[in-house]
């Protein structure tokens, strides 16, 4: 499931995570709408990560975003959103 595309096309990210988790094989993230690092967009990314954990997802979470201020600065979100 691509969080970015889900929000852009349909919204209701948390509701769809819950409904679709049995079918999810991979999760990919980027902030909405500018496709920067998590924590910089309109979604509550910390809440989304908590829900992913709560639903028992044990796979990888891929990151496909354009860092707003370069790669090193663009990785700092991991510290702030760690669950």
mmCIF file with all atom_site columns, C-alpha atoms in Angstrom:
data_model
loop_
_atom_site.group_PDB
_atom_site.id
_atom_site.type_symbol
_atom_site.label_atom_id
_atom_site.label_alt_id
_atom_site.label_comp_id
_atom_site.label_asym_id
_atom_site.label_entity_id
_atom_site.label_seq_id
_atom_site.pdbx_PDB_ins_code
_atom_site.Cartn_x
_atom_site.Cartn_y
_atom_site.Cartn_z
_atom_site.occupancy
_atom_site.B_iso_or_equiv
_atom_site.pdbx_formal_charge
_atom_site.auth_seq_id
_atom_site.auth_comp_id
_atom_site.auth_asym_id
_atom_site.auth_atom_id
_atom_site.pdbx_PDB_model_num
ATOM 1  C CA . UNK A 1 1  ? 0.000  0.000  0.000  1.00 0.00 ? 1  UNK A CA 1
ATOM 2  C CA . UNK A 1 2  ? 1.346  3.410  -0.896 1.00 0.00 ? 2  UNK A CA 1
ATOM 3  C CA . UNK A 1 3  ? 0.260  5.893  1.771  1.00 0.00 ? 3  UNK A CA 1
ATOM 4  C CA . UNK A 1 4  ? 0.948  8.875  -0.494 1.00 0.00 ? 4  UNK A CA 1
ATOM 5  C CA . UNK A 1 5  ? -1.150 7.573  -3.391 1.00 0.00 ? 5  UNK A CA 1
ATOM 6  C CA . UNK A 1 6  ? -3.932 6.354  -1.126 1.00 0.00 ? 6  UNK A CA 1
ATOM 7  C CA . UNK A 1 7  ? -4.362 9.829  0.352  1.00 0.00 ? 7  UNK A CA 1
ATOM 8  C CA . UNK A 1 8  ? -4.123 11.610 -3.021 1.00 0.00 ? 8  UNK A CA 1
ATOM 9  C CA . UNK A 1 9  ? -6.600 9.308  -4.755 1.00 0.00 ? 9  UNK A CA 1
ATOM 10 C CA . UNK A 1 10 ? -9.003 8.204  -2.019 1.00 0.00 ? 10 UNK A CA 1
ATOM 11 C CA . UNK A 1 11 ? -8.198 9.655  1.415  1.00 0.00 ? 11 UNK A CA 1
ATOM 12 C CA . UNK A 1 12 ? -9.154 7.712  4.543  1.00 0.00 ? 12 UNK A CA 1
ATOM 13 C CA . UNK A 1 13 ? -5.656 6.268  5.012  1.00 0.00 ? 13 UNK A CA 1
ATOM 14 C CA . UNK A 1 14 ? -6.287 4.831  8.490  1.00 0.00 ? 14 UNK A CA 1
ATOM 15 C CA . UNK A 1 15 ? -9.603 3.283  7.532  1.00 0.00 ? 15 UNK A CA 1
ATOM 16 C CA . UNK A 1 16 ? -8.105 1.684  4.425  1.00 0.00 ? 16 UNK A CA 1
ATOM 17 C CA . UNK A 1 17 ? -5.068 0.394  6.345  1.00 0.00 ? 17 UNK A CA 1
ATOM 18 C CA . UNK A 1 18 ? -7.402 -1.407 8.714  1.00 0.00 ? 18 UNK A CA 1
ATOM 19 C CA . UNK A 1 19 ? -9.549 -2.835 5.926  1.00 0.00 ? 19 UNK A CA 1
ATOM 20 C CA . UNK A 1 20 ? -6.707 -3.792 3.605  1.00 0.00 ? 20 UNK A CA 1
ATOM 21 C CA . UNK A 1 21 ? -4.039 -4.984 6.055  1.00 0.00 ? 21 UNK A CA 1
ATOM 22 C CA . UNK A 1 22 ? -4.712 -8.684 5.383  1.00 0.00 ? 22 UNK A CA 1
ATOM 23 C CA . UNK A 1 23 ? -3.769 -8.007 1.741  1.00 0.00 ? 23 UNK A CA 1
ATOM 24 C CA . UNK A 1 24 ? -0.837 -5.636 2.325  1.00 0.00 ? 24 UNK A CA 1
ATOM 25 C CA . UNK A 1 25 ? 2.551  -7.026 1.379  1.00 0.00 ? 25 UNK A CA 1
ATOM 26 C CA . UNK A 1 26 ? 4.502  -3.759 1.444  1.00 0.00 ? 26 UNK A CA 1
ATOM 27 C CA . UNK A 1 27 ? 3.964  -0.205 2.668  1.00 0.00 ? 27 UNK A CA 1
ATOM 28 C CA . UNK A 1 28 ? 5.526  2.831  1.039  1.00 0.00 ? 28 UNK A CA 1
ATOM 29 C CA . UNK A 1 29 ? 5.488  6.370  2.401  1.00 0.00 ? 29 UNK A CA 1
ATOM 30 C CA . UNK A 1 30 ? 5.902  9.991  1.351  1.00 0.00 ? 30 UNK A CA 1
ATOM 31 C CA . UNK A 1 31 ? 4.327  13.138 2.789  1.00 0.00 ? 31 UNK A CA 1
ATOM 32 C CA . UNK A 1 32 ? 1.209  14.513 1.144  1.00 0.00 ? 32 UNK A CA 1
ATOM 33 C CA . UNK A 1 33 ? 0.995  16.683 -0.962 1.00 0.00 ? 33 UNK A CA 1
ATOM 34 C CA . UNK A 1 34 ? 4.613  17.647 -1.746 1.00 0.00 ? 34 UNK A CA 1
ATOM 35 C CA . UNK A 1 35 ? 6.118  14.151 -1.518 1.00 0.00 ? 35 UNK A CA 1
ATOM 36 C CA . UNK A 1 36 ? 8.736  15.153 1.030  1.00 0.00 ? 36 UNK A CA 1
ATOM 37 C CA . UNK A 1 37 ? 9.775  13.253 4.152  1.00 0.00 ? 37 UNK A CA 1
ATOM 38 C CA . UNK A 1 38 ? 7.179  12.097 6.689  1.00 0.00 ? 38 UNK A CA 1
ATOM 39 C CA . UNK A 1 39 ? 6.114  14.747 9.175  1.00 0.00 ? 39 UNK A CA 1
ATOM 40 C CA . UNK A 1 40 ? 6.078  17.552 6.609  1.00 0.00 ? 40 UNK A CA 1
ATOM 41 C CA . UNK A 1 41 ? 2.655  17.124 5.055  1.00 0.00 ? 41 UNK A CA 1
ATOM 42 C CA . UNK A 1 42 ? -1.034 17.121 5.845  1.00 0.00 ? 42 UNK A CA 1
ATOM 43 C CA . UNK A 1 43 ? -1.169 13.642 7.390  1.00 0.00 ? 43 UNK A CA 1
ATOM 44 C CA . UNK A 1 44 ? -0.400 12.746 10.991 1.00 0.00 ? 44 UNK A CA 1
ATOM 45 C CA . UNK A 1 45 ? 2.416  10.392 10.048 1.00 0.00 ? 45 UNK A CA 1
ATOM 46 C CA . UNK A 1 46 ? 3.178  9.458  13.662 1.00 0.00 ? 46 UNK A CA 1
ATOM 47 C CA . UNK A 1 47 ? -0.415 8.266  14.029 1.00 0.00 ? 47 UNK A CA 1
ATOM 48 C CA . UNK A 1 48 ? -0.181 6.314  10.777 1.00 0.00 ? 48 UNK A CA 1
ATOM 49 C CA . UNK A 1 49 ? 2.983  4.567  11.986 1.00 0.00 ? 49 UNK A CA 1
ATOM 50 C CA . UNK A 1 50 ? 1.309  3.741  15.309 1.00 0.00 ? 50 UNK A CA 1
ATOM 51 C CA . UNK A 1 51 ? -1.649 2.248  13.441 1.00 0.00 ? 51 UNK A CA 1
ATOM 52 C CA . UNK A 1 52 ? 0.629  0.210  11.176 1.00 0.00 ? 52 UNK A CA 1
ATOM 53 C CA . UNK A 1 53 ? 2.287  -1.172 14.297 1.00 0.00 ? 53 UNK A CA 1
ATOM 54 C CA . UNK A 1 54 ? -1.057 -1.732 16.051 1.00 0.00 ? 54 UNK A CA 1
ATOM 55 C CA . UNK A 1 55 ? -2.340 -3.712 13.063 1.00 0.00 ? 55 UNK A CA 1
ATOM 56 C CA . UNK A 1 56 ? 0.626  -6.053 13.382 1.00 0.00 ? 56 UNK A CA 1
ATOM 57 C CA . UNK A 1 57 ? 2.402  -5.221 10.148 1.00 0.00 ? 57 UNK A CA 1
ATOM 58 C CA . UNK A 1 58 ? 5.866  -6.785 10.361 1.00 0.00 ? 58 UNK A CA 1
ATOM 59 C CA . UNK A 1 59 ? 7.204  -6.006 6.898  1.00 0.00 ? 59 UNK A CA 1
ATOM 60 C CA . UNK A 1 60 ? 9.386  -3.239 5.589  1.00 0.00 ? 60 UNK A CA 1
ATOM 61 C CA . UNK A 1 61 ? 8.213  0.334  5.089  1.00 0.00 ? 61 UNK A CA 1
ATOM 62 C CA . UNK A 1 62 ? 9.711  1.797  1.947  1.00 0.00 ? 62 UNK A CA 1
ATOM 63 C CA . UNK A 1 63 ? 10.470 5.481  1.625  1.00 0.00 ? 63 UNK A CA 1
ATOM 64 C CA . UNK A 1 64 ? 9.998  7.181  -1.720 1.00 0.00 ? 64 UNK A CA 1
ATOM 65 C CA . UNK A 1 65 ? 10.178 10.896 -1.114 1.00 0.00 ? 65 UNK A CA 1
ATOM 66 C CA . UNK A 1 66 ? 12.183 13.937 -2.157 1.00 0.00 ? 66 UNK A CA 1
ATOM 67 C CA . UNK A 1 67 ? 13.992 15.363 0.882  1.00 0.00 ? 67 UNK A CA 1
ATOM 68 C CA . UNK A 1 68 ? 13.055 19.026 1.262  1.00 0.00 ? 68 UNK A CA 1
ATOM 69 C CA . UNK A 1 69 ? 16.519 20.055 2.500  1.00 0.00 ? 69 UNK A CA 1
ATOM 70 C CA . UNK A 1 70 ? 18.868 17.324 1.259  1.00 0.00 ? 70 UNK A CA 1
ATOM 71 C CA . UNK A 1 71 ? 19.396 13.690 2.118  1.00 0.00 ? 71 UNK A CA 1
ATOM 72 C CA . UNK A 1 72 ? 20.982 13.981 5.568  1.00 0.00 ? 72 UNK A CA 1
ATOM 73 C CA . UNK A 1 73 ? 18.385 16.460 6.846  1.00 0.00 ? 73 UNK A CA 1
ATOM 74 C CA . UNK A 1 74 ? 15.713 14.395 5.119  1.00 0.00 ? 74 UNK A CA 1
ATOM 75 C CA . UNK A 1 75 ? 16.473 11.408 7.344  1.00 0.00 ? 75 UNK A CA 1
ATOM 76 C CA . UNK A 1 76 ? 15.958 13.237 10.644 1.00 0.00 ? 76 UNK A CA 1
ATOM 77 C CA . UNK A 1 77 ? 12.233 12.396 10.668 1.00 0.00 ? 77 UNK A CA 1
ATOM 78 C CA . UNK A 1 78 ? 13.077 8.850  11.763 1.00 0.00 ? 78 UNK A CA 1
ATOM 79 C CA . UNK A 1 79 ? 14.001 10.137 15.240 1.00 0.00 ? 79 UNK A CA 1
ATOM 80 C CA . UNK A 1 80 ? 10.818 12.159 15.653 1.00 0.00 ? 80 UNK A CA 1
ATOM 81 C CA . UNK A 1 81 ? 8.339  9.567  14.376 1.00 0.00 ? 81 UNK A CA 1
ATOM 82 C CA . UNK A 1 82 ? 9.875  6.407  15.803 1.00 0.00 ? 82 UNK A CA 1
ATOM 83 C CA . UNK A 1 83 ? 7.272  4.277  17.531 1.00 0.00 ? 83 UNK A CA 1
#
